Amino acid sequence: MGADIDGVIEARGPGGRWEMAADLLRFGLGRERHVWECLFGFGGGLGVDRPLFDRRGVPDDVSDAVPRTCGELHHGHSYATWAELAAVDWDVPLCDAPAWSWLGEWRPGPDGRPVLHDVVWAREELLDAAEEAFGEDLMPPEWPPGAGVRLDGAEYRPVLLTPRMFVPPDGGWGPVWAAMRALAAVHGDPDVRLVVWFG
């Protein structure tokens, strides 16, 4: 049994009171555990050390639409204002070392030089190719510095995870960011925020 994300976008009115402006469920985000981990420190599997908005809890002045109690049904609360989201560096490393079980897949770009095409699970086939290349069974962070393995026309290298890899600004969460940006144009960047929880 897994967890689901829930949440609201809030806007703060002239009187200083936060009110729900949109229900996060209307965006149909689904169970995106890697996204949740990068943004809110909830989910698991990537080994992120520094989520962008790591389980900050429930804001004291949250709107009535947000459950304030934590328990089996509501947990892992976090939030971020549009001012904070607009300032995010989507390419900042979320970890101090390369990912244990993920690799960057590099393929030739339009000019022929290799570009990061995808971030993929370090499947058995890739680990076997690494063992053959390096002479021992190593996980990606243990590979020799600068080393990679070639397989099926791509080169696979250890990678430092960044938010852009799993939460590109124009990806699945793009409509959420667009809704917040539009509200911020009316209310101001610090007066629009996303509040999330899991259950």
Coordinates of N, CA, C and O in Angstrom, one line a residue:
M1 N 0.8 -1.2 0.0 CA 0.0 0.0 0.0 C 0.9 1.2 0.0 O 1.8 1.4 0.8
G2 N 0.6 2.2 -0.9 CA 1.5 3.3 -1.1 C 0.8 4.6 -0.6 O -0.4 4.6 -0.2
A3 N 1.6 5.7 -0.6 CA 1.0 7.0 -0.2 C 0.6 7.8 -1.4 O 1.1 7.5 -2.5
D4 N -0.2 8.7 -1.2 CA -0.6 9.6 -2.3 C -0.3 11.1 -1.8 O -0.3 11.3 -0.6
I5 N -0.1 11.9 -2.7 CA 0.1 13.3 -2.4 C -1.2 14.1 -2.4 O -2.1 13.7 -3.2
D6 N -1.4 15.0 -1.5 CA -2.5 15.9 -1.5 C -2.0 17.3 -1.2 O -0.8 17.5 -0.8
G7 N -2.8 18.3 -1.4 CA -2.3 19.7 -1.2 C -3.2 20.7 -1.8 O -4.2 20.5 -2.4
V8 N -2.7 22.0 -1.5 CA -3.5 23.1 -2.0 C -2.5 24.2 -2.4 O -1.3 24.2 -2.0
I9 N -2.9 25.0 -3.3 CA -2.2 26.3 -3.6 C -3.0 27.4 -2.9 O -4.2 27.4 -3.0
E10 N -2.3 28.1 -2.1 CA -3.0 29.2 -1.3 C -2.5 30.6 -1.8 O -1.4 30.7 -2.3
A11 N -3.4 31.6 -1.5 CA -3.0 33.0 -1.8 C -3.4 33.7 -0.5 O -4.4 33.5 0.1
R12 N -2.6 34.7 -0.2 CA -2.8 35.5 1.0 C -3.5 36.8 0.5 O -3.0 37.6 -0.3
G13 N -4.6 37.1 1.1 CA -5.4 38.3 0.8 C -4.9 39.5 1.5 O -4.0 39.5 2.3
P14 N -5.6 40.7 1.2 CA -5.1 42.0 1.7 C -5.2 42.0 3.3 O -4.4 42.7 3.9
G15 N -6.1 41.2 3.9 CA -6.1 41.1 5.3 C -5.1 40.2 6.0 O -5.0 40.1 7.2
G16 N -4.2 39.6 5.1 CA -3.2 38.7 5.6 C -3.6 37.3 5.9 O -2.7 36.5 6.3
R17 N -4.8 37.0 5.5 CA -5.3 35.6 5.7 C -5.0 34.8 4.5 O -5.3 35.2 3.4
W18 N -4.5 33.5 4.7 CA -4.3 32.6 3.6 C -5.6 31.9 3.3 O -6.3 31.4 4.2
E19 N -5.9 31.8 2.0 CA -7.1 31.1 1.5 C -6.7 30.1 0.4 O -5.8 30.4 -0.4
M20 N -7.4 29.0 0.3 CA -7.2 28.1 -0.8 C -7.5 28.7 -2.1 O -8.6 29.2 -2.3
A21 N -6.6 28.6 -3.1 CA -6.9 29.1 -4.4 C -7.1 28.0 -5.4 O -7.7 28.2 -6.4
A22 N -6.5 26.8 -5.1 CA -6.6 25.7 -6.0 C -6.3 24.4 -5.3 O -5.4 24.4 -4.4
D23 N -7.0 23.3 -5.6 CA -6.8 22.0 -5.0 C -5.7 21.3 -5.9 O -5.9 21.2 -7.1
L24 N -4.7 20.8 -5.2 CA -3.6 20.1 -6.0 C -4.1 18.9 -6.7 O -3.6 18.6 -7.8
L25 N -5.1 18.3 -6.2 CA -5.7 17.1 -6.9 C -6.2 17.3 -8.3 O -6.2 16.4 -9.1
R26 N -6.6 18.5 -8.6 CA -7.1 18.8 -9.9 C -6.0 18.7 -11.0 O -6.3 18.7 -12.2
F27 N -4.7 18.7 -10.6 CA -3.6 18.7 -11.6 C -3.3 17.2 -12.0 O -2.5 17.0 -12.9
G28 N -3.9 16.2 -11.3 CA -3.7 14.8 -11.7 C -2.2 14.4 -11.7 O -1.8 13.8 -12.6
L29 N -1.5 14.7 -10.6 CA -0.1 14.5 -10.6 C 0.3 13.0 -10.4 O 1.4 12.6 -10.8
G30 N -0.5 12.2 -9.7 CA -0.2 10.8 -9.5 C 0.9 10.6 -8.5 O 1.3 11.5 -7.8
R31 N 1.3 9.3 -8.5 CA 2.4 8.9 -7.5 C 3.7 9.0 -8.1 O 4.3 8.1 -8.8
E32 N 4.4 10.2 -7.9 CA 5.7 10.4 -8.5 C 6.7 10.5 -7.4 O 7.1 11.6 -7.0
R33 N 7.1 9.4 -6.9 CA 7.9 9.3 -5.7 C 9.2 10.0 -5.8 O 9.7 10.6 -4.9
H34 N 9.9 10.0 -7.0 CA 11.1 10.6 -7.2 C 11.0 12.2 -7.1 O 11.8 12.9 -6.6
V35 N 9.9 12.6 -7.7 CA 9.6 14.1 -7.7 C 9.3 14.5 -6.2 O 9.9 15.5 -5.7
W36 N 8.5 13.7 -5.5 CA 8.3 14.0 -4.1 C 9.6 14.1 -3.3 O 9.7 15.0 -2.4
E37 N 10.5 13.2 -3.5 CA 11.7 13.1 -2.8 C 12.6 14.4 -3.1 O 13.1 15.0 -2.2
C38 N 12.7 14.7 -4.3 CA 13.5 15.9 -4.7 C 12.9 17.2 -4.1 O 13.6 18.0 -3.6
L39 N 11.6 17.3 -4.2 CA 10.9 18.5 -3.7 C 10.8 18.6 -2.2 O 11.1 19.6 -1.5
F40 N 10.2 17.5 -1.6 CA 9.7 17.5 -0.2 C 10.4 16.5 0.7 O 10.0 16.4 1.9
G41 N 11.3 15.7 0.2 CA 12.0 14.7 1.1 C 11.1 13.5 1.4 O 11.4 12.8 2.4
F42 N 10.1 13.3 0.6 CA 9.2 12.1 0.9 C 9.2 11.2 -0.3 O 9.1 11.7 -1.4
G43 N 9.2 9.9 -0.1 CA 9.1 9.0 -1.2 C 10.2 8.0 -1.1 O 10.0 6.8 -0.8
G44 N 11.4 8.3 -1.4 CA 12.5 7.4 -1.2 C 12.9 6.8 -2.6 O 12.3 6.9 -3.6
G45 N 14.1 6.2 -2.6 CA 14.6 5.5 -3.8 C 15.8 6.2 -4.4 O 16.6 5.6 -5.1
L46 N 15.9 7.5 -4.3 CA 16.9 8.2 -5.0 C 18.1 8.5 -4.0 O 19.3 8.5 -4.5
G47 N 17.9 8.6 -2.7 CA 18.9 8.9 -1.8 C 19.3 10.3 -1.8 O 20.5 10.7 -1.6
V48 N 18.3 11.2 -1.9 CA 18.5 12.6 -1.9 C 18.9 13.1 -0.5 O 18.3 12.7 0.5
D49 N 20.0 13.9 -0.4 CA 20.5 14.4 0.9 C 19.8 15.7 1.2 O 19.5 16.0 2.4
R50 N 19.5 16.6 0.2 CA 19.0 17.9 0.4 C 17.8 18.2 -0.4 O 17.9 18.9 -1.5
P51 N 16.6 17.7 -0.1 CA 15.4 18.1 -0.8 C 15.2 19.6 -0.8 O 15.7 20.2 0.1
L52 N 14.5 20.1 -1.8 CA 14.4 21.5 -1.9 C 13.6 22.1 -0.7 O 13.9 23.2 -0.2
F53 N 12.5 21.4 -0.3 CA 11.6 21.9 0.7 C 11.3 20.8 1.7 O 10.2 20.3 1.7
D54 N 12.3 20.4 2.4 CA 12.3 19.1 3.1 C 11.3 19.1 4.3 O 11.7 19.8 5.3
R55 N 10.2 18.5 4.2 CA 9.2 18.3 5.3 C 9.2 19.4 6.4 O 9.5 19.3 7.5
R56 N 8.8 20.6 5.9 CA 8.8 21.8 6.7 C 7.7 21.8 7.8 O 7.7 22.7 8.6
G57 N 6.8 20.9 7.6 CA 5.6 20.9 8.6 C 4.5 21.8 8.0 O 4.5 22.2 6.9
V58 N 3.5 22.0 8.9 CA 2.3 22.8 8.6 C 2.6 24.2 9.0 O 2.9 24.5 10.1
P59 N 2.4 25.2 8.0 CA 2.5 26.6 8.4 C 1.5 26.9 9.5 O 0.4 26.5 9.5
D60 N 1.9 27.8 10.4 CA 1.1 28.2 11.5 C -0.2 28.9 11.0 O -1.3 28.7 11.6
D61 N -0.1 29.6 9.9 CA -1.2 30.4 9.4 C -1.9 29.8 8.2 O -2.5 30.5 7.4
V62 N -1.8 28.5 8.1 CA -2.4 27.8 7.0 C -3.9 28.0 6.8 O -4.6 28.2 7.8
S63 N -4.4 27.8 5.6 CA -5.8 28.0 5.4 C -6.6 26.8 6.0 O -6.0 25.7 6.3
D64 N -7.9 27.0 6.1 CA -8.7 25.9 6.7 C -8.8 24.7 5.9 O -9.2 23.6 6.4
A65 N -8.4 24.7 4.6 CA -8.5 23.6 3.7 C -7.4 22.5 4.0 O -7.5 21.4 3.6
V66 N -6.4 22.9 4.8 CA -5.3 22.0 5.1 C -5.5 21.3 6.5 O -5.7 22.0 7.5
P67 N -5.4 20.0 6.5 CA -5.4 19.3 7.8 C -4.2 19.6 8.6 O -3.1 19.5 8.2
R68 N -4.5 20.1 9.8 CA -3.3 20.5 10.7 C -2.8 19.3 11.5 O -1.7 19.4 12.1
T69 N -3.5 18.3 11.6 CA -3.1 17.1 12.4 C -2.3 16.2 11.6 O -2.6 16.0 10.4
C70 N -1.3 15.6 12.2 CA -0.5 14.6 11.5 C -0.8 13.2 12.1 O -1.0 13.1 13.3
G71 N -0.8 12.2 11.2 CA -1.1 10.9 11.7 C -1.0 9.9 10.5 O -0.3 10.2 9.5
E72 N -1.8 8.9 10.5 CA -1.7 7.9 9.4 C -2.3 8.5 8.1 O -1.8 8.2 7.0
L73 N -3.3 9.3 8.2 CA -4.0 9.9 7.0 C -3.3 11.1 6.5 O -3.3 11.4 5.3
H74 N -2.6 11.9 7.3 CA -2.0 13.1 6.9 C -0.6 13.2 7.5 O -0.5 13.3 8.7
H75 N 0.4 13.2 6.7 CA 1.8 13.3 7.3 C 2.7 13.8 6.2 O 2.3 14.0 5.1
G76 N 4.0 14.1 6.6 CA 5.0 14.6 5.7 C 4.7 16.0 5.1 O 5.1 16.3 4.0
H77 N 4.0 16.8 5.9 CA 3.6 18.2 5.4 C 4.9 19.0 5.0 O 5.9 18.9 5.7
S78 N 4.7 19.8 4.0 CA 5.7 20.7 3.6 C 5.1 21.9 2.8 O 3.9 21.8 2.4
Y79 N 5.8 22.9 2.5 CA 5.3 24.0 1.8 C 6.4 24.8 1.1 O 7.6 24.7 1.5
A80 N 6.0 25.7 0.2 CA 7.0 26.6 -0.5 C 6.2 27.7 -1.1 O 5.2 27.5 -1.7
T81 N 6.7 28.9 -0.9 CA 6.1 30.1 -1.6 C 6.5 30.2 -3.0 O 7.5 29.6 -3.4
W82 N 5.7 30.9 -3.8 CA 6.1 31.1 -5.2 C 7.5 31.8 -5.2 O 8.3 31.6 -6.1
A83 N 7.7 32.7 -4.3 CA 9.0 33.4 -4.3 C 10.2 32.4 -4.2 O 11.2 32.6 -4.9
E84 N 10.0 31.4 -3.3 CA 11.0 30.4 -3.2 C 11.1 29.5 -4.4 O 12.3 29.2 -4.8
L85 N 10.0 29.1 -4.9 CA 10.0 28.2 -6.1 C 10.6 29.0 -7.3 O 11.4 28.4 -8.1
A86 N 10.3 30.3 -7.5 CA 10.8 31.0 -8.6 C 12.3 31.2 -8.5 O 13.0 31.4 -9.5
A87 N 12.9 31.1 -7.3 CA 14.3 31.3 -7.1 C 15.1 30.0 -7.1 O 16.3 30.0 -7.0
V88 N 14.4 28.8 -7.3 CA 15.1 27.5 -7.3 C 16.1 27.4 -8.4 O 15.8 27.7 -9.6
D89 N 17.3 26.9 -8.1 CA 18.3 26.5 -9.1 C 18.0 25.1 -9.4 O 18.4 24.2 -8.5
W90 N 17.4 24.8 -10.5 CA 17.0 23.4 -10.8 C 18.2 22.5 -11.1 O 18.0 21.3 -11.3
D91 N 19.4 23.1 -11.2 CA 20.6 22.3 -11.5 C 21.5 22.1 -10.3 O 22.6 21.6 -10.5
V92 N 21.1 22.5 -9.1 CA 21.9 22.4 -8.0 C 21.9 20.9 -7.5 O 20.9 20.2 -7.6
P93 N 23.1 20.4 -7.2 CA 23.1 18.9 -6.8 C 22.3 18.8 -5.5 O 22.4 19.6 -4.5
L94 N 21.6 17.7 -5.4 CA 20.8 17.3 -4.2 C 21.6 16.4 -3.3 O 21.1 16.0 -2.2
C95 N 22.7 16.0 -3.7 CA 23.5 15.0 -3.0 C 25.0 15.5 -3.0 O 25.4 16.2 -3.9
D96 N 25.8 14.9 -2.1 CA 27.2 15.2 -2.1 C 28.1 14.3 -2.9 O 29.2 14.6 -3.3
A97 N 27.5 13.1 -3.3 CA 28.2 12.1 -4.0 C 27.3 11.6 -5.1 O 26.1 11.8 -5.1
P98 N 27.9 11.0 -6.2 CA 27.0 10.4 -7.2 C 26.0 9.4 -6.7 O 26.3 8.8 -5.7
A99 N 24.9 9.3 -7.4 CA 23.8 8.4 -7.0 C 24.3 7.0 -6.9 O 25.1 6.6 -7.8
W100 N 23.9 6.2 -6.0 CA 24.3 4.9 -5.8 C 23.7 4.0 -6.9 O 24.5 3.1 -7.4
S101 N 22.5 4.2 -7.3 CA 21.9 3.2 -8.2 C 21.4 3.9 -9.5 O 20.5 3.3 -10.2
W102 N 21.9 5.1 -9.8 CA 21.4 5.8 -11.0 C 22.6 6.2 -11.8 O 23.7 6.5 -11.3
L103 N 22.4 6.3 -13.2 CA 23.5 6.7 -14.1 C 23.0 7.7 -15.1 O 21.8 7.7 -15.4
G104 N 23.9 8.6 -15.5 CA 23.5 9.5 -16.6 C 23.8 8.8 -17.9 O 24.8 8.2 -18.1
E105 N 22.8 8.9 -18.8 CA 22.9 8.3 -20.1 C 23.3 9.5 -21.1 O 22.5 10.4 -21.3
W106 N 24.4 9.4 -21.7 CA 24.9 10.4 -22.6 C 24.9 9.9 -24.0 O 25.3 8.8 -24.3
R107 N 24.3 10.7 -24.9 CA 24.2 10.4 -26.3 C 24.7 11.6 -27.1 O 24.7 12.7 -26.6
P108 N 25.1 11.4 -28.4 CA 25.5 12.5 -29.2 C 24.4 13.5 -29.4 O 23.2 13.2 -29.7
G109 N 24.7 14.8 -29.2 CA 23.8 15.9 -29.5 C 23.8 16.3 -30.9 O 24.5 15.7 -31.8
P110 N 23.1 17.4 -31.3 CA 23.0 17.9 -32.7 C 24.4 18.2 -33.2 O 24.6 18.0 -34.4
D111 N 25.3 18.7 -32.4 CA 26.7 19.0 -32.9 C 27.7 17.8 -32.8 O 28.8 17.9 -33.0
G112 N 27.1 16.6 -32.4 CA 28.0 15.4 -32.3 C 28.6 15.2 -30.9 O 29.1 14.2 -30.6
R113 N 28.6 16.3 -30.1 CA 29.2 16.1 -28.8 C 28.2 15.5 -27.8 O 27.0 15.7 -28.0
P114 N 28.7 14.7 -26.9 CA 27.7 14.0 -26.0 C 27.0 15.0 -25.0 O 27.6 15.9 -24.5
V115 N 25.7 14.7 -24.9 CA 24.8 15.5 -24.0 C 24.1 14.5 -23.1 O 23.8 13.4 -23.5
L116 N 23.7 15.0 -21.9 CA 22.9 14.1 -21.0 C 21.6 13.9 -21.6 O 20.8 14.9 -21.8
H117 N 21.2 12.7 -21.9 CA 20.0 12.4 -22.6 C 18.9 12.0 -21.6 O 17.7 12.3 -21.7
D118 N 19.3 11.2 -20.5 CA 18.4 10.7 -19.5 C 19.2 10.3 -18.3 O 20.4 10.2 -18.3
V119 N 18.4 10.0 -17.2 CA 19.0 9.5 -16.0 C 18.3 8.2 -15.8 O 17.0 8.1 -15.8
V120 N 19.0 7.1 -15.7 CA 18.4 5.7 -15.7 C 18.9 4.9 -14.5 O 20.0 5.2 -13.9
W121 N 18.1 3.9 -14.2 CA 18.4 3.0 -13.2 C 19.7 2.2 -13.6 O 19.8 1.8 -14.7
A122 N 20.6 1.9 -12.7 CA 21.8 1.2 -13.0 C 21.4 -0.3 -13.0 O 21.7 -1.1 -12.1
R123 N 20.8 -0.7 -14.1 CA 20.3 -2.1 -14.3 C 21.5 -3.1 -14.4 O 22.6 -2.7 -14.6
E124 N 21.1 -4.3 -14.2 CA 22.2 -5.4 -14.2 C 23.1 -5.4 -15.4 O 24.3 -5.5 -15.3
E125 N 22.5 -5.1 -16.5 CA 23.3 -5.1 -17.8 C 24.4 -4.0 -17.7 O 25.5 -4.3 -18.2
L126 N 24.1 -2.9 -17.2 CA 25.0 -1.8 -17.1 C 26.1 -2.1 -16.0 O 27.3 -1.8 -16.2
L127 N 25.7 -2.7 -14.9 CA 26.6 -3.1 -13.9 C 27.6 -4.2 -14.4 O 28.8 -4.2 -14.0
D128 N 27.0 -5.1 -15.2 CA 27.9 -6.2 -15.7 C 28.9 -5.6 -16.7 O 30.1 -6.0 -16.7
A129 N 28.5 -4.6 -17.5 CA 29.4 -3.9 -18.4 C 30.5 -3.2 -17.6 O 31.7 -3.1 -18.0
A130 N 30.1 -2.6 -16.5 CA 31.1 -1.9 -15.7 C 32.1 -2.8 -15.1 O 33.3 -2.6 -15.0
E131 N 31.6 -4.0 -14.6 CA 32.5 -5.0 -14.0 C 33.5 -5.5 -15.0 O 34.7 -5.7 -14.7
E132 N 33.0 -5.6 -16.3 CA 34.0 -6.1 -17.3 C 35.0 -5.0 -17.6 O 36.2 -5.3 -17.8
A133 N 34.5 -3.7 -17.6 CA 35.5 -2.6 -17.9 C 36.5 -2.3 -16.8 O 37.6 -2.0 -17.1
F134 N 36.0 -2.5 -15.6 CA 36.9 -2.1 -14.4 C 37.5 -3.3 -13.7 O 38.3 -3.1 -12.8
G135 N 37.1 -4.5 -14.0 CA 37.7 -5.7 -13.5 C 37.2 -6.0 -12.1 O 37.7 -6.9 -11.5
E136 N 36.2 -5.3 -11.6 CA 35.6 -5.7 -10.3 C 34.1 -5.2 -10.3 O 33.7 -4.3 -11.0
D137 N 33.4 -5.7 -9.3 CA 32.0 -5.4 -9.2 C 31.9 -4.1 -8.4 O 32.1 -4.1 -7.2
L138 N 31.5 -3.0 -9.1 CA 31.5 -1.7 -8.4 C 30.1 -1.0 -8.7 O 29.6 -1.1 -9.8
M139 N 29.6 -0.3 -7.7 CA 28.4 0.5 -7.9 C 28.9 1.9 -8.5 O 30.1 2.2 -8.3
P140 N 28.0 2.6 -9.1 CA 28.5 3.9 -9.8 C 29.4 4.8 -9.0 O 30.4 5.3 -9.6
P141 N 29.1 5.1 -7.7 CA 30.0 6.0 -7.0 C 31.4 5.5 -6.8 O 32.3 6.2 -6.5
E142 N 31.5 4.1 -7.0 CA 32.8 3.5 -6.8 C 33.6 3.4 -8.1 O 34.8 2.9 -8.1
W143 N 33.1 3.8 -9.2 CA 33.8 3.7 -10.5 C 35.0 4.7 -10.5 O 35.0 5.7 -9.7
P144 N 36.0 4.4 -11.2 CA 37.2 5.3 -11.3 C 36.7 6.7 -11.7 O 35.8 6.8 -12.5
P145 N 37.4 7.7 -11.2 CA 37.0 9.1 -11.5 C 36.9 9.3 -13.1 O 37.9 9.0 -13.8
G146 N 35.9 9.9 -13.5 CA 35.7 10.2 -14.9 C 35.4 9.1 -15.8 O 35.2 9.2 -17.0
A147 N 35.2 7.9 -15.2 CA 35.0 6.7 -16.0 C 33.5 6.5 -16.4 O 32.6 7.0 -15.7
G148 N 33.3 5.8 -17.5 CA 32.0 5.5 -18.0 C 32.0 4.2 -18.7 O 33.1 3.7 -19.0
V149 N 30.8 3.7 -19.0 CA 30.7 2.4 -19.8 C 29.9 2.7 -21.0 O 28.9 3.5 -20.9
R150 N 30.2 2.0 -22.1 CA 29.4 2.2 -23.4 C 28.5 1.0 -23.6 O 29.0 -0.2 -23.3
L151 N 27.3 1.3 -24.0 CA 26.4 0.2 -24.2 C 25.3 0.7 -25.2 O 24.7 1.8 -24.9
D152 N 25.1 0.0 -26.3 CA 24.0 0.3 -27.2 C 24.0 1.7 -27.7 O 23.0 2.4 -27.7
G153 N 25.2 2.2 -28.0 CA 25.3 3.6 -28.6 C 25.3 4.7 -27.6 O 25.2 5.9 -28.0
A154 N 25.3 4.4 -26.3 CA 25.3 5.5 -25.3 C 26.4 5.2 -24.3 O 27.0 4.1 -24.2
E155 N 26.8 6.3 -23.7 CA 27.8 6.2 -22.6 C 27.1 6.5 -21.3 O 26.3 7.4 -21.2
Y156 N 27.4 5.6 -20.3 CA 26.7 5.8 -19.0 C 27.8 6.2 -18.0 O 28.9 5.5 -17.9
R157 N 27.5 7.2 -17.2 CA 28.5 7.7 -16.2 C 27.8 8.0 -14.9 O 26.6 8.3 -14.9
P158 N 28.5 7.9 -13.8 CA 27.9 8.3 -12.5 C 27.4 9.7 -12.6 O 28.0 10.6 -13.3
V159 N 26.4 10.0 -11.8 CA 25.7 11.3 -11.9 C 25.4 11.9 -10.6 O 24.9 11.1 -9.7
L160 N 25.5 13.2 -10.4 CA 25.0 13.9 -9.2 C 23.6 14.3 -9.6 O 23.3 15.0 -10.6
L161 N 22.7 13.9 -8.7 CA 21.2 14.1 -9.0 C 20.9 15.6 -8.8 O 21.4 16.2 -7.8
T162 N 20.1 16.2 -9.7 CA 19.6 17.6 -9.6 C 18.1 17.6 -9.7 O 17.5 16.6 -10.2
P163 N 17.4 18.6 -9.2 CA 16.0 18.6 -9.3 C 15.5 18.5 -10.8 O 14.5 17.9 -11.1
R164 N 16.2 19.2 -11.7 CA 15.8 19.2 -13.1 C 15.6 17.8 -13.7 O 14.8 17.5 -14.6
M165 N 16.4 16.8 -13.2 CA 16.4 15.5 -13.7 C 15.1 14.8 -13.5 O 14.6 14.0 -14.3
F166 N 14.4 15.1 -12.4 CA 13.1 14.5 -12.1 C 12.0 15.4 -12.0 O 10.8 15.0 -12.0
V167 N 12.2 16.7 -11.8 CA 11.2 17.7 -11.8 C 11.5 18.9 -12.7 O 11.7 20.0 -12.3
P168 N 11.6 18.6 -14.0 CA 11.9 19.7 -14.9 C 10.8 20.8 -14.8 O 9.6 20.5 -14.7
P169 N 11.2 22.1 -14.9 CA 10.2 23.1 -14.7 C 9.1 23.1 -15.7 O 8.0 23.5 -15.4
D170 N 9.3 22.5 -16.9 CA 8.2 22.4 -17.9 C 7.7 21.0 -18.0 O 7.0 20.7 -18.9
G171 N 7.9 20.2 -17.0 CA 7.4 18.8 -17.0 C 6.1 18.7 -16.4 O 5.2 19.6 -16.5
G172 N 5.8 17.5 -15.7 CA 4.5 17.2 -15.2 C 4.0 18.2 -14.2 O 2.8 18.3 -14.0
W173 N 4.9 18.8 -13.5 CA 4.5 19.8 -12.5 C 4.4 21.2 -13.1 O 4.0 22.2 -12.4
G174 N 4.6 21.4 -14.4 CA 4.5 22.6 -15.1 C 3.2 23.4 -14.9 O 3.2 24.6 -14.6
P175 N 2.1 22.7 -15.0 CA 0.8 23.3 -14.7 C 0.6 23.9 -13.3 O 0.0 24.9 -13.1
V176 N 1.2 23.2 -12.3 CA 1.2 23.7 -10.9 C 1.9 25.0 -10.9 O 1.5 26.0 -10.3
W177 N 3.2 25.0 -11.5 CA 4.0 26.2 -11.4 C 3.3 27.4 -12.2 O 3.3 28.5 -11.8
A178 N 2.6 27.0 -13.3 CA 1.9 28.1 -14.1 C 0.8 28.7 -13.3 O 0.6 29.9 -13.3
A179 N 0.0 27.9 -12.6 CA -1.1 28.4 -11.8 C -0.5 29.3 -10.7 O -1.1 30.3 -10.4
M180 N 0.6 28.9 -10.0 CA 1.2 29.7 -9.0 C 1.7 31.0 -9.5 O 1.5 32.1 -8.9
R181 N 2.3 30.9 -10.7 CA 2.9 32.1 -11.3 C 1.8 33.1 -11.6 O 1.9 34.3 -11.4
A182 N 0.7 32.6 -12.2 CA -0.5 33.5 -12.5 C -1.0 34.1 -11.2 O -1.4 35.3 -11.2
L183 N -1.2 33.4 -10.2 CA -1.7 34.0 -8.9 C -0.7 35.0 -8.3 O -1.1 36.0 -7.8
A184 N 0.6 34.7 -8.5 CA 1.6 35.6 -7.9 C 1.6 36.9 -8.7 O 1.9 38.0 -8.1
A185 N 1.2 36.9 -9.9 CA 1.1 38.2 -10.7 C 0.0 39.1 -10.1 O 0.1 40.3 -10.3
V186 N -0.9 38.5 -9.4 CA -2.0 39.3 -8.8 C -1.7 39.6 -7.3 O -1.9 40.7 -6.9
H187 N -1.2 38.6 -6.6 CA -1.1 38.7 -5.1 C 0.4 39.1 -4.7 O 0.6 39.5 -3.6
G188 N 1.3 38.8 -5.5 CA 2.8 38.9 -5.2 C 3.4 37.6 -4.9 O 2.8 36.7 -4.4
D189 N 4.7 37.5 -5.2 CA 5.4 36.2 -5.1 C 5.4 35.6 -3.7 O 5.2 34.4 -3.5
P190 N 5.6 36.4 -2.6 CA 5.6 35.8 -1.3 C 4.2 35.4 -0.8 O 4.1 34.8 0.2
D191 N 3.2 35.9 -1.5 CA 1.8 35.7 -1.0 C 1.0 34.6 -1.8 O -0.2 34.5 -1.7
V192 N 1.8 33.7 -2.4 CA 1.2 32.5 -3.0 C 2.1 31.4 -2.6 O 3.4 31.5 -2.7
R193 N 1.5 30.3 -2.1 CA 2.3 29.1 -1.7 C 1.6 27.8 -2.0 O 0.4 27.8 -2.1
L194 N 2.4 26.8 -2.0 CA 2.0 25.4 -2.2 C 2.2 24.8 -0.8 O 3.2 24.8 -0.2
V195 N 1.1 24.1 -0.4 CA 1.2 23.3 0.9 C 0.8 21.9 0.5 O -0.2 21.6 -0.1
V196 N 1.7 20.9 0.9 CA 1.4 19.5 0.5 C 1.5 18.6 1.7 O 2.1 19.0 2.8
W197 N 0.9 17.5 1.6 CA 1.0 16.4 2.6 C 0.7 15.1 2.0 O 0.4 15.0 0.8
F198 N 1.0 14.0 2.7 CA 0.9 12.7 2.1 C 0.0 11.8 3.0 O -0.2 12.1 4.2
G199 N -0.6 10.8 2.4 CA -1.5 9.9 3.2 C -1.9 8.7 2.4 O -1.6 8.6 1.2

